[in-house]
Tab-separated table of C-alpha atoms in Angstrom:
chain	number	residue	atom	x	y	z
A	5	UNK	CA	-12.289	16.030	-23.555
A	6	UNK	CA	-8.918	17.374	-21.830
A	7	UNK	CA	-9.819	14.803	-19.368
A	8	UNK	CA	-10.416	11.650	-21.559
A	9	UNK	CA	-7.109	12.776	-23.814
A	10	UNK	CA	-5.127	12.263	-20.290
A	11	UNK	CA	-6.013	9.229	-19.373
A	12	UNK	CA	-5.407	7.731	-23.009
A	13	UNK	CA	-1.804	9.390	-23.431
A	14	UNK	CA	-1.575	7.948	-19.943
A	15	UNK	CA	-2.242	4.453	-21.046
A	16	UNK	CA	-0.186	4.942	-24.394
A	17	UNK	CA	2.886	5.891	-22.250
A	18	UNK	CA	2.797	3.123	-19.650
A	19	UNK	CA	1.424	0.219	-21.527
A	20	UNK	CA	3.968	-0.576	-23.734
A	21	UNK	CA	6.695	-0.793	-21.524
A	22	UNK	CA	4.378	-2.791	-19.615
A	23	UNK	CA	4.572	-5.507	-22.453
A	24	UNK	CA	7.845	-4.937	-23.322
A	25	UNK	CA	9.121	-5.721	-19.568
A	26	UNK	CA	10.944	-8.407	-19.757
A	27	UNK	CA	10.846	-9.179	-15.771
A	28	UNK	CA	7.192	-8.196	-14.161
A	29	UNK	CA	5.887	-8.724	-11.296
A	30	UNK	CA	2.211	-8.695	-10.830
A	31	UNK	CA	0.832	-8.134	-7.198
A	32	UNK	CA	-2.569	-8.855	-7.314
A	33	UNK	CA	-3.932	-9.803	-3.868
A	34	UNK	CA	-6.092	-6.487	-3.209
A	35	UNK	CA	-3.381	-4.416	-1.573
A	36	UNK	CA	-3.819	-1.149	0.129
A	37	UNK	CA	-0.627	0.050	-1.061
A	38	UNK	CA	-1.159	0.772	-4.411
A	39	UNK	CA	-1.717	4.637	-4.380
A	40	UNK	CA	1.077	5.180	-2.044
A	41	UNK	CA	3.378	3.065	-4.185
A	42	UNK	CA	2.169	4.734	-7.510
A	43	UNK	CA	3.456	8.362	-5.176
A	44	UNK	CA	6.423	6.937	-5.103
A	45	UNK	CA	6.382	5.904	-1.327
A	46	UNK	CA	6.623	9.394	-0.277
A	47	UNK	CA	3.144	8.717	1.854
A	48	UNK	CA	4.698	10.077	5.358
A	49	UNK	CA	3.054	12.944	5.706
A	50	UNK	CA	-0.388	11.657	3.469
A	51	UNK	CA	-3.180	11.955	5.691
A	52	UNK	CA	-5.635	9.271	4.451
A	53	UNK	CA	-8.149	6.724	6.125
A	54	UNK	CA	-6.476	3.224	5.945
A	55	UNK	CA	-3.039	3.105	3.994
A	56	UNK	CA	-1.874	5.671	6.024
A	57	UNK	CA	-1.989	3.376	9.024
A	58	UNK	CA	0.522	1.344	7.389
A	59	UNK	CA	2.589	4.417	7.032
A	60	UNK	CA	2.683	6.664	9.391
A	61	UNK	CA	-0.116	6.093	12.084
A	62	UNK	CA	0.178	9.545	13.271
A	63	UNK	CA	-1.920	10.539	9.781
A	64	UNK	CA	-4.414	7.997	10.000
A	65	UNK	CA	-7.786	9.304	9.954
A	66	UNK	CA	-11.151	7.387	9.777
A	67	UNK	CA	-13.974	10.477	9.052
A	68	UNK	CA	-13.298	14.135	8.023
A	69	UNK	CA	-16.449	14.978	11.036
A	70	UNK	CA	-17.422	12.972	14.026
A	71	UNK	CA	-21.093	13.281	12.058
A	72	UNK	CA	-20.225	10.393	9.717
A	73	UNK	CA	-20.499	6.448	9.557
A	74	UNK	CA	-18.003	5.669	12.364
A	75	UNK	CA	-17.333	1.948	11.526
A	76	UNK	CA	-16.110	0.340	8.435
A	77	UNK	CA	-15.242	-2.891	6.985
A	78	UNK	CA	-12.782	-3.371	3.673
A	79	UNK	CA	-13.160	-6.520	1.518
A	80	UNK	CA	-11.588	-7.421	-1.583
A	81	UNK	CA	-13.917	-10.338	-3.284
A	82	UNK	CA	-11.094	-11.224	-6.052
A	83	UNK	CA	-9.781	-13.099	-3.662
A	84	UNK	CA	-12.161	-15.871	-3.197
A	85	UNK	CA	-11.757	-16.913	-6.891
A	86	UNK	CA	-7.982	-16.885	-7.642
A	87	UNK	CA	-7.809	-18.406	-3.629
A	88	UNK	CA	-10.521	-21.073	-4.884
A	89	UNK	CA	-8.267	-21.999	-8.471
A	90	UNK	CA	-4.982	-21.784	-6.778
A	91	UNK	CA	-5.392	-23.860	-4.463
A	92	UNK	CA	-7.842	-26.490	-6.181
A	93	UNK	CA	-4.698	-27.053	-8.154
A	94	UNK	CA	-1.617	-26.648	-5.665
A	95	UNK	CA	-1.066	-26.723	-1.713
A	96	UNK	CA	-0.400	-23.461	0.678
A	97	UNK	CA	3.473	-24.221	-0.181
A	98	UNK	CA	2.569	-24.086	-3.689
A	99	UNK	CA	3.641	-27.542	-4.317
A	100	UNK	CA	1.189	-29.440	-6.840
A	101	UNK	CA	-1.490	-31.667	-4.995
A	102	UNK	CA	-4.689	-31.016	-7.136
A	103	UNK	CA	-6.922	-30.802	-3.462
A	104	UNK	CA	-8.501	-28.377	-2.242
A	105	UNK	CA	-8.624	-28.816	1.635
A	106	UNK	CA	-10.576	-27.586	4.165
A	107	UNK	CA	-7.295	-25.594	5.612
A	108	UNK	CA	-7.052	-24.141	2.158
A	109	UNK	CA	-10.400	-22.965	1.892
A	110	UNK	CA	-10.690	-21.259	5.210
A	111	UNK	CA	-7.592	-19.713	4.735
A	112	UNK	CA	-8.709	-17.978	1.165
A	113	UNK	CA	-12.286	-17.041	3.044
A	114	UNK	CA	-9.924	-15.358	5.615
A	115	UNK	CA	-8.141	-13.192	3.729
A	116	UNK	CA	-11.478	-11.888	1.412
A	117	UNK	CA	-11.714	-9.626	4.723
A	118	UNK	CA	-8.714	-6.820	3.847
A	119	UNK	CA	-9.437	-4.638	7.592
A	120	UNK	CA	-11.603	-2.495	9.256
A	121	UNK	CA	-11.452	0.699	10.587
A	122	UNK	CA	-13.118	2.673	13.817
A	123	UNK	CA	-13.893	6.279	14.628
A	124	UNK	CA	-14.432	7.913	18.460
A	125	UNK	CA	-14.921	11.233	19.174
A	126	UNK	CA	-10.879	10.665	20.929
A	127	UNK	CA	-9.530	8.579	18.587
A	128	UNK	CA	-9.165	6.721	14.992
A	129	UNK	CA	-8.296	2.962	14.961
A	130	UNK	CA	-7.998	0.368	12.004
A	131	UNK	CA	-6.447	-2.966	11.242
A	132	UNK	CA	-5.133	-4.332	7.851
A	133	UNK	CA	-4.956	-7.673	7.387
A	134	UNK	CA	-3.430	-9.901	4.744
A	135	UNK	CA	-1.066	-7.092	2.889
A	136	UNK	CA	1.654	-9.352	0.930
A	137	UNK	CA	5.028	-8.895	1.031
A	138	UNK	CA	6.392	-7.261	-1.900
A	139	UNK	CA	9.592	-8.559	-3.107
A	140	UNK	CA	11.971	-7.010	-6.256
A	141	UNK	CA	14.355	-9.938	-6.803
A	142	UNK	CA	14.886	-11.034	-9.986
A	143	UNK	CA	13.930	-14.337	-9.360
A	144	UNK	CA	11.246	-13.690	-7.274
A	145	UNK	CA	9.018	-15.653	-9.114
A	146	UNK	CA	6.052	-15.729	-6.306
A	147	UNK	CA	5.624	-12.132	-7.662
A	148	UNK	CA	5.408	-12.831	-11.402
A	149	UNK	CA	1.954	-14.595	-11.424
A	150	UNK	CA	-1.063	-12.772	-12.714
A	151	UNK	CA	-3.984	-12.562	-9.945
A	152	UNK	CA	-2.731	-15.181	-7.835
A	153	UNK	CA	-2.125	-15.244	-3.619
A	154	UNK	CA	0.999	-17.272	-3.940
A	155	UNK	CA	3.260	-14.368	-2.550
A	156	UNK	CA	0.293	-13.495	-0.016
A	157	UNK	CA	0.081	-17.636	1.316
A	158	UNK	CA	3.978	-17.517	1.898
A	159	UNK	CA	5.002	-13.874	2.921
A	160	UNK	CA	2.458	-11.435	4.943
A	161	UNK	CA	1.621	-9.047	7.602
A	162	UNK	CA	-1.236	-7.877	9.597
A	163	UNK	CA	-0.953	-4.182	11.211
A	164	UNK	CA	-3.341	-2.836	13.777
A	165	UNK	CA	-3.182	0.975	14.197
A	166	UNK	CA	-4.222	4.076	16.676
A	167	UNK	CA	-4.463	7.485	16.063
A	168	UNK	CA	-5.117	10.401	18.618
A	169	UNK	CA	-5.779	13.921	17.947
A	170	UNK	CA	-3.810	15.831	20.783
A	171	UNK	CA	-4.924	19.010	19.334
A	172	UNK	CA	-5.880	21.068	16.537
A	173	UNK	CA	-2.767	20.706	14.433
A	174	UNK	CA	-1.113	17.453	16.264
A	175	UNK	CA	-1.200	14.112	15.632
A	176	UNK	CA	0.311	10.970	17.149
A	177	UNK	CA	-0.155	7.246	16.397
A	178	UNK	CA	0.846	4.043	17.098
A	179	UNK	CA	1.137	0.736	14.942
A	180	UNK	CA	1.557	-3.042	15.736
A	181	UNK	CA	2.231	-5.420	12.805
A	182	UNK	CA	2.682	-8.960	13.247
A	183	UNK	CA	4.860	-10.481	10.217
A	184	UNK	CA	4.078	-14.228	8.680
A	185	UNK	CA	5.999	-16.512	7.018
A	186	UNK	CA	5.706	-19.950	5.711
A	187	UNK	CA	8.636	-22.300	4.582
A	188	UNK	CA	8.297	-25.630	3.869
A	189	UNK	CA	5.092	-26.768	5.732
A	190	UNK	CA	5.265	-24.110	9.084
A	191	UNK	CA	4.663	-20.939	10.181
A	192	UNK	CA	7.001	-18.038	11.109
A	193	UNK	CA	5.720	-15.284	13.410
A	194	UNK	CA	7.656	-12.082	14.495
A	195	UNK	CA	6.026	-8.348	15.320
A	196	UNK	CA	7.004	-5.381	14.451
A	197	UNK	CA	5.974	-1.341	15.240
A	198	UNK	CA	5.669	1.886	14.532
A	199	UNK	CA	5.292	5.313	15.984
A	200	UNK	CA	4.349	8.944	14.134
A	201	UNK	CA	3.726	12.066	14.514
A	202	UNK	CA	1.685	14.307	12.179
A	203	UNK	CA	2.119	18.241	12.237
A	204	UNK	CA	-0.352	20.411	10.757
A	205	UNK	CA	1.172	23.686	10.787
A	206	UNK	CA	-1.544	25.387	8.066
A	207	UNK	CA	-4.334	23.717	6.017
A	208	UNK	CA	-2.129	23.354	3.021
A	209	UNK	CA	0.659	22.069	4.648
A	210	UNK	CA	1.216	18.518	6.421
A	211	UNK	CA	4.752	17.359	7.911
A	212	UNK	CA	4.808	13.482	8.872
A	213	UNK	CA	7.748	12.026	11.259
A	214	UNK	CA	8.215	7.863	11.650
A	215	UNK	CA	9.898	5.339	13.048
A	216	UNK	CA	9.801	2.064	12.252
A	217	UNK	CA	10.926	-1.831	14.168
A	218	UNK	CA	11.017	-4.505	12.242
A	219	UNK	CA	12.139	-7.628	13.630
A	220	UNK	CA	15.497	-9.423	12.456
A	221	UNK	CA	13.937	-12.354	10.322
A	222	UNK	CA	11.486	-10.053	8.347
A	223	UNK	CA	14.264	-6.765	7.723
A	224	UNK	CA	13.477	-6.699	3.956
A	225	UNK	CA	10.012	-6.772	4.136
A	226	UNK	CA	8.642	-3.086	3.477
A	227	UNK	CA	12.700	-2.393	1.657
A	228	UNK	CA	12.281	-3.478	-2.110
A	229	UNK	CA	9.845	-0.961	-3.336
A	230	UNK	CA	9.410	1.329	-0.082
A	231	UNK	CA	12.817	1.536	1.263
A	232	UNK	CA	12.063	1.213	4.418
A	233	UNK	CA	14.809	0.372	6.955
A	234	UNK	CA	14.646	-1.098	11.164
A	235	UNK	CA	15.090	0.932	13.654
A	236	UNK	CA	15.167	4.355	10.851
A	237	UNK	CA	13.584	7.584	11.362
A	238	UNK	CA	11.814	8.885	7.926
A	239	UNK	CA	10.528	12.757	7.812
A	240	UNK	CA	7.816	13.631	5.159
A	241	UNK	CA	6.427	17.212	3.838
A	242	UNK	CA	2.621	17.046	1.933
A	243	UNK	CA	1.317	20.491	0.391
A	244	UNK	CA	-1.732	20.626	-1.314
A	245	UNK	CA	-2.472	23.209	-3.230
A	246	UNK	CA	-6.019	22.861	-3.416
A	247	UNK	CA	-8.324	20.326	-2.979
A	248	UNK	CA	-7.770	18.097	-5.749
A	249	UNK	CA	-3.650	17.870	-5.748
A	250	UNK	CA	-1.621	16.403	-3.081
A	251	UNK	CA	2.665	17.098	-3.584
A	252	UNK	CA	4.642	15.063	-1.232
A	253	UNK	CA	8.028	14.259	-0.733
A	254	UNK	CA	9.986	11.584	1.890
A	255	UNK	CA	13.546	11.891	3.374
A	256	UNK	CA	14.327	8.212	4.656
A	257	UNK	CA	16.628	7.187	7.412
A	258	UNK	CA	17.169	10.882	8.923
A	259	UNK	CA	18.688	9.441	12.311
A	260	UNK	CA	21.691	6.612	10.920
A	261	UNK	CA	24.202	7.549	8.257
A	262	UNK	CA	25.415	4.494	7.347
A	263	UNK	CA	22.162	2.575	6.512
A	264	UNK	CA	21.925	1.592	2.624
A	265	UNK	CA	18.547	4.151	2.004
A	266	UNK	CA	19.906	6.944	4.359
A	267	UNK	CA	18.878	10.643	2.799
A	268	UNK	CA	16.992	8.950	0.189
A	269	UNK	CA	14.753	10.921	-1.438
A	270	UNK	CA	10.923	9.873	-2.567
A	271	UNK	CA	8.334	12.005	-4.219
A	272	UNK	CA	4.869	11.801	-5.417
A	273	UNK	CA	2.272	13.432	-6.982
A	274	UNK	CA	-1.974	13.224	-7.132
A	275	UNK	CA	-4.411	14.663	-9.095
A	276	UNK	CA	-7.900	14.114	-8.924
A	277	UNK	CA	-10.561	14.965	-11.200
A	278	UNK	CA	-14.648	15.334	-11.040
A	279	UNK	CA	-14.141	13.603	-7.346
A	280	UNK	CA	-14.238	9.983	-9.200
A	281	UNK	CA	-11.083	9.198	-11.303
A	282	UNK	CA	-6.951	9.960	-8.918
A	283	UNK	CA	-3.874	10.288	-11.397
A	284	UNK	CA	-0.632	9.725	-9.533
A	285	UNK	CA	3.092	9.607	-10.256
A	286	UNK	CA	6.046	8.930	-8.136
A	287	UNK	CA	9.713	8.404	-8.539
A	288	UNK	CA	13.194	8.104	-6.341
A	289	UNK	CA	16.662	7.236	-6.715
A	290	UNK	CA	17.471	3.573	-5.039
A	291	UNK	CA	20.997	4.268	-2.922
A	292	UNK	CA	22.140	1.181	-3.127
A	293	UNK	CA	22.184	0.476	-7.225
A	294	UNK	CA	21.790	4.451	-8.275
A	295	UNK	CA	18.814	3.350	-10.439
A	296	UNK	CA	15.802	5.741	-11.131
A	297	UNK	CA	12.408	4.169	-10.135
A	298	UNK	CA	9.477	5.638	-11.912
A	299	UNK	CA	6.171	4.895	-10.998
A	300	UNK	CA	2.389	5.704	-12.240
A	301	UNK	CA	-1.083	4.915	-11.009
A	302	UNK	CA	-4.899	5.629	-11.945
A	303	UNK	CA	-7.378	5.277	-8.956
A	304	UNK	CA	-11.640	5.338	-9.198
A	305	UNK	CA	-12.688	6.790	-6.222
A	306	UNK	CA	-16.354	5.838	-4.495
A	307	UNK	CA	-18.154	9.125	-5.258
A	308	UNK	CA	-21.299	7.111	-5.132
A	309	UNK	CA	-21.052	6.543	-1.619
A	310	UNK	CA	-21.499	9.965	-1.156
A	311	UNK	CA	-25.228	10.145	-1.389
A	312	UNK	CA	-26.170	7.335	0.193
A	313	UNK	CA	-26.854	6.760	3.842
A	314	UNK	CA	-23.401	5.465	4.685
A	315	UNK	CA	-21.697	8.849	3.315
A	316	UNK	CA	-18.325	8.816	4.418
A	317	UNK	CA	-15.404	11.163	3.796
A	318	UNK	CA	-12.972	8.074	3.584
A	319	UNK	CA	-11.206	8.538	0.082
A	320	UNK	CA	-10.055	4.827	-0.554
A	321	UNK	CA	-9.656	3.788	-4.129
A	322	UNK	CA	-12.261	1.450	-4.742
A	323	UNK	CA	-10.252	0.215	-8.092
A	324	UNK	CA	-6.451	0.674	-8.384
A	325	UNK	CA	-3.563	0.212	-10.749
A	326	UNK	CA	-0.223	1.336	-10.378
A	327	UNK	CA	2.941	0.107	-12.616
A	328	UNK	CA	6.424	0.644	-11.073
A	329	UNK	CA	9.442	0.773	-13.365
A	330	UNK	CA	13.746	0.706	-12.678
A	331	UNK	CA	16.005	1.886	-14.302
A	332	UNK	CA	17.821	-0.720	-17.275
A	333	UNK	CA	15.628	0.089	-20.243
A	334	UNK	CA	12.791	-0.440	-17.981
A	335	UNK	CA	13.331	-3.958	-17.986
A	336	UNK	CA	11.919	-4.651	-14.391
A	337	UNK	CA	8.599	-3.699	-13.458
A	338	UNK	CA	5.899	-4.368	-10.839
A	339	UNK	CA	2.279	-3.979	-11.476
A	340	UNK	CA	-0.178	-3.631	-8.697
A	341	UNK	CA	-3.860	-3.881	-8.692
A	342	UNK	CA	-6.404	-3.422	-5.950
A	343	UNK	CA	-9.900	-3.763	-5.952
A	344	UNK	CA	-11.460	-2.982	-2.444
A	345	UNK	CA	-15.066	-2.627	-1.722
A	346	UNK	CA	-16.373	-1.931	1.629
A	347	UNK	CA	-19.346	-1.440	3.702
């Protein structure tokens, strides 16, 4: 009952404001971000099996024992049908055309696949593919429809990631991501990396250290909601104080002074209860407007897959909303949802 009384007062709180916004953004294109953006973004030091890869590689990690499934493939079907109607009715520049081409459809075929990841007794690797760019202008208007891959067609990246375990309590990782753009008819490509370092001084305790390239044409794309900066160092400390609850908090931009997110602070909280339903909240203080950003999220977790023959101890969501508010009488908010199946 305690349980059930959360989640409702839970919903009570956050969906109003969710109606009331009066400038949302819905980003609906399956992304893997969701739980680390309903924490707030502090995910640095988050050890996890394919978000984290996007994060800090250094705390990527496929299986919990080298006894499990080693490979995996994500998918996220949604996107076959709002790929399908969007593009029935409008071209991959979102101009109107009412055709659906052959381009179009192999395109929204490609991106049902979301990654895959890979476990050796040496090392954990993944790939993500087709995570959307996340933009918080107020006109960003590629953001505001509901369950459409507008924002994913025009603004993306792809990230392929390593992790090796150097020893009991060290980590280190590396991360490629190659950044896409189109504008008016052509592509833009530029890559990007990363490099972490997870330290696991205790079994409670997890400390996370990143650094991040992003190329010159795609600066802003992991800023608006993750505040995430080139060529920045960002430290992160997770304790968890049992099994269930994961605390976490994010210093950005430790090495430069005079970046617009340097010393900002992020922190998140998870919950998890009967091993099937995640609770999160998050919140920070954006630097460069001094508004609060407040953030919640409710994840179902595959307990099912835990008696049958492709047990895994992989802890992706496989259904995921989080709501992200700023400061202003809550009058801007983001809403992401992610549904992600895999086999």
């Amino acid at each position: 009952m305690f349980r059930l009384t959360f989640v409702l007062v839970f919903l009570l709180l956050t969906l109003p404001y969710s109606v009331h916004a009066s400038d949302s953004s819905y980003i609906t294109s399956g992304t893997i971000r969701a739980r680390a953006l309903a924490m707030g973004s502090a995910y640095f030091s988050v050890e996890d099996d394919f978000s984290s890869g996007l994060y800090n590689p250094g705390t990527f990690r496929v299986n919990a024992t080298r006894a499990e499934r080693p490979f995996r493939l994500f998918f996220n079907p949604v996107l076959i049908g709002t790929g399908l109607y969007d593009l029935s009715e409008y071209d991959l520049d979102f101009k109107k055309d009412d055709e659906l081409t052959t381009e179009e459809m192999l395109l929204t075929a490609a991106t049902m696949l979301k990654g895959a990841v890979y476990s050796t007794p040496f090392l954990d690797m993944g790939v993500a593919l087709w995570e959307e760019v996340i933009t918080t202008e107020a006109d960003g208007a590629a953001n505001r429809h509901f369950f459409s891959i507008e924002n994913l067609a025009k603004n993306s990246f792809h990230s392929a990631f390593m992790n090796i375990k150097i020893a009991s309590s060290v980590s280190i990782g590396v991360a490629g991501t190659l950044y896409n753009q189109r504008e008016n008819g052509k592509y833009k490509f530029m890559s990007g990396h990363t490099f972490g370092v997870m330290l696991n001084p205790n079994p409670k305790l997890k400390v996370g250290i990143t650094y991040n390239f992003f190329p010159e044409d795609f600066y802003g794309a992991r800023f608006g909601l993750e505040s995430l900066e080139n060529e920045t160092v960002t430290g992160g400390i997770s304790y968890y104080p049992d099994k269930n609850t994961v605390l976490s908090i994010d210093l950005r931009n430790l090495n430069k002074e005079d970046k617009s997110t340097s010393r900002e602070i992020h922190a998140g909280f998870e919950k998890q209860f009967a091993g099937i339903l995640a609770l999160r909240a998050g919140y920070y203080r954006k630097k460069t407007t001094q508004n609060d950003v407040l953030s919640f999220g409710v994840g179902l977790l595959p307990k099912w897959e835990k008696i049958s023959k492709f047990a895994t101890s992989s802890r992706n969501d496989r259904l995921s909303y989080t709501v992200i508010f700023e400061e202003d009488g809550f009058k801007r908010s983001w809403h992401v949802f992610s549904l992600l199946l895999r086999y």
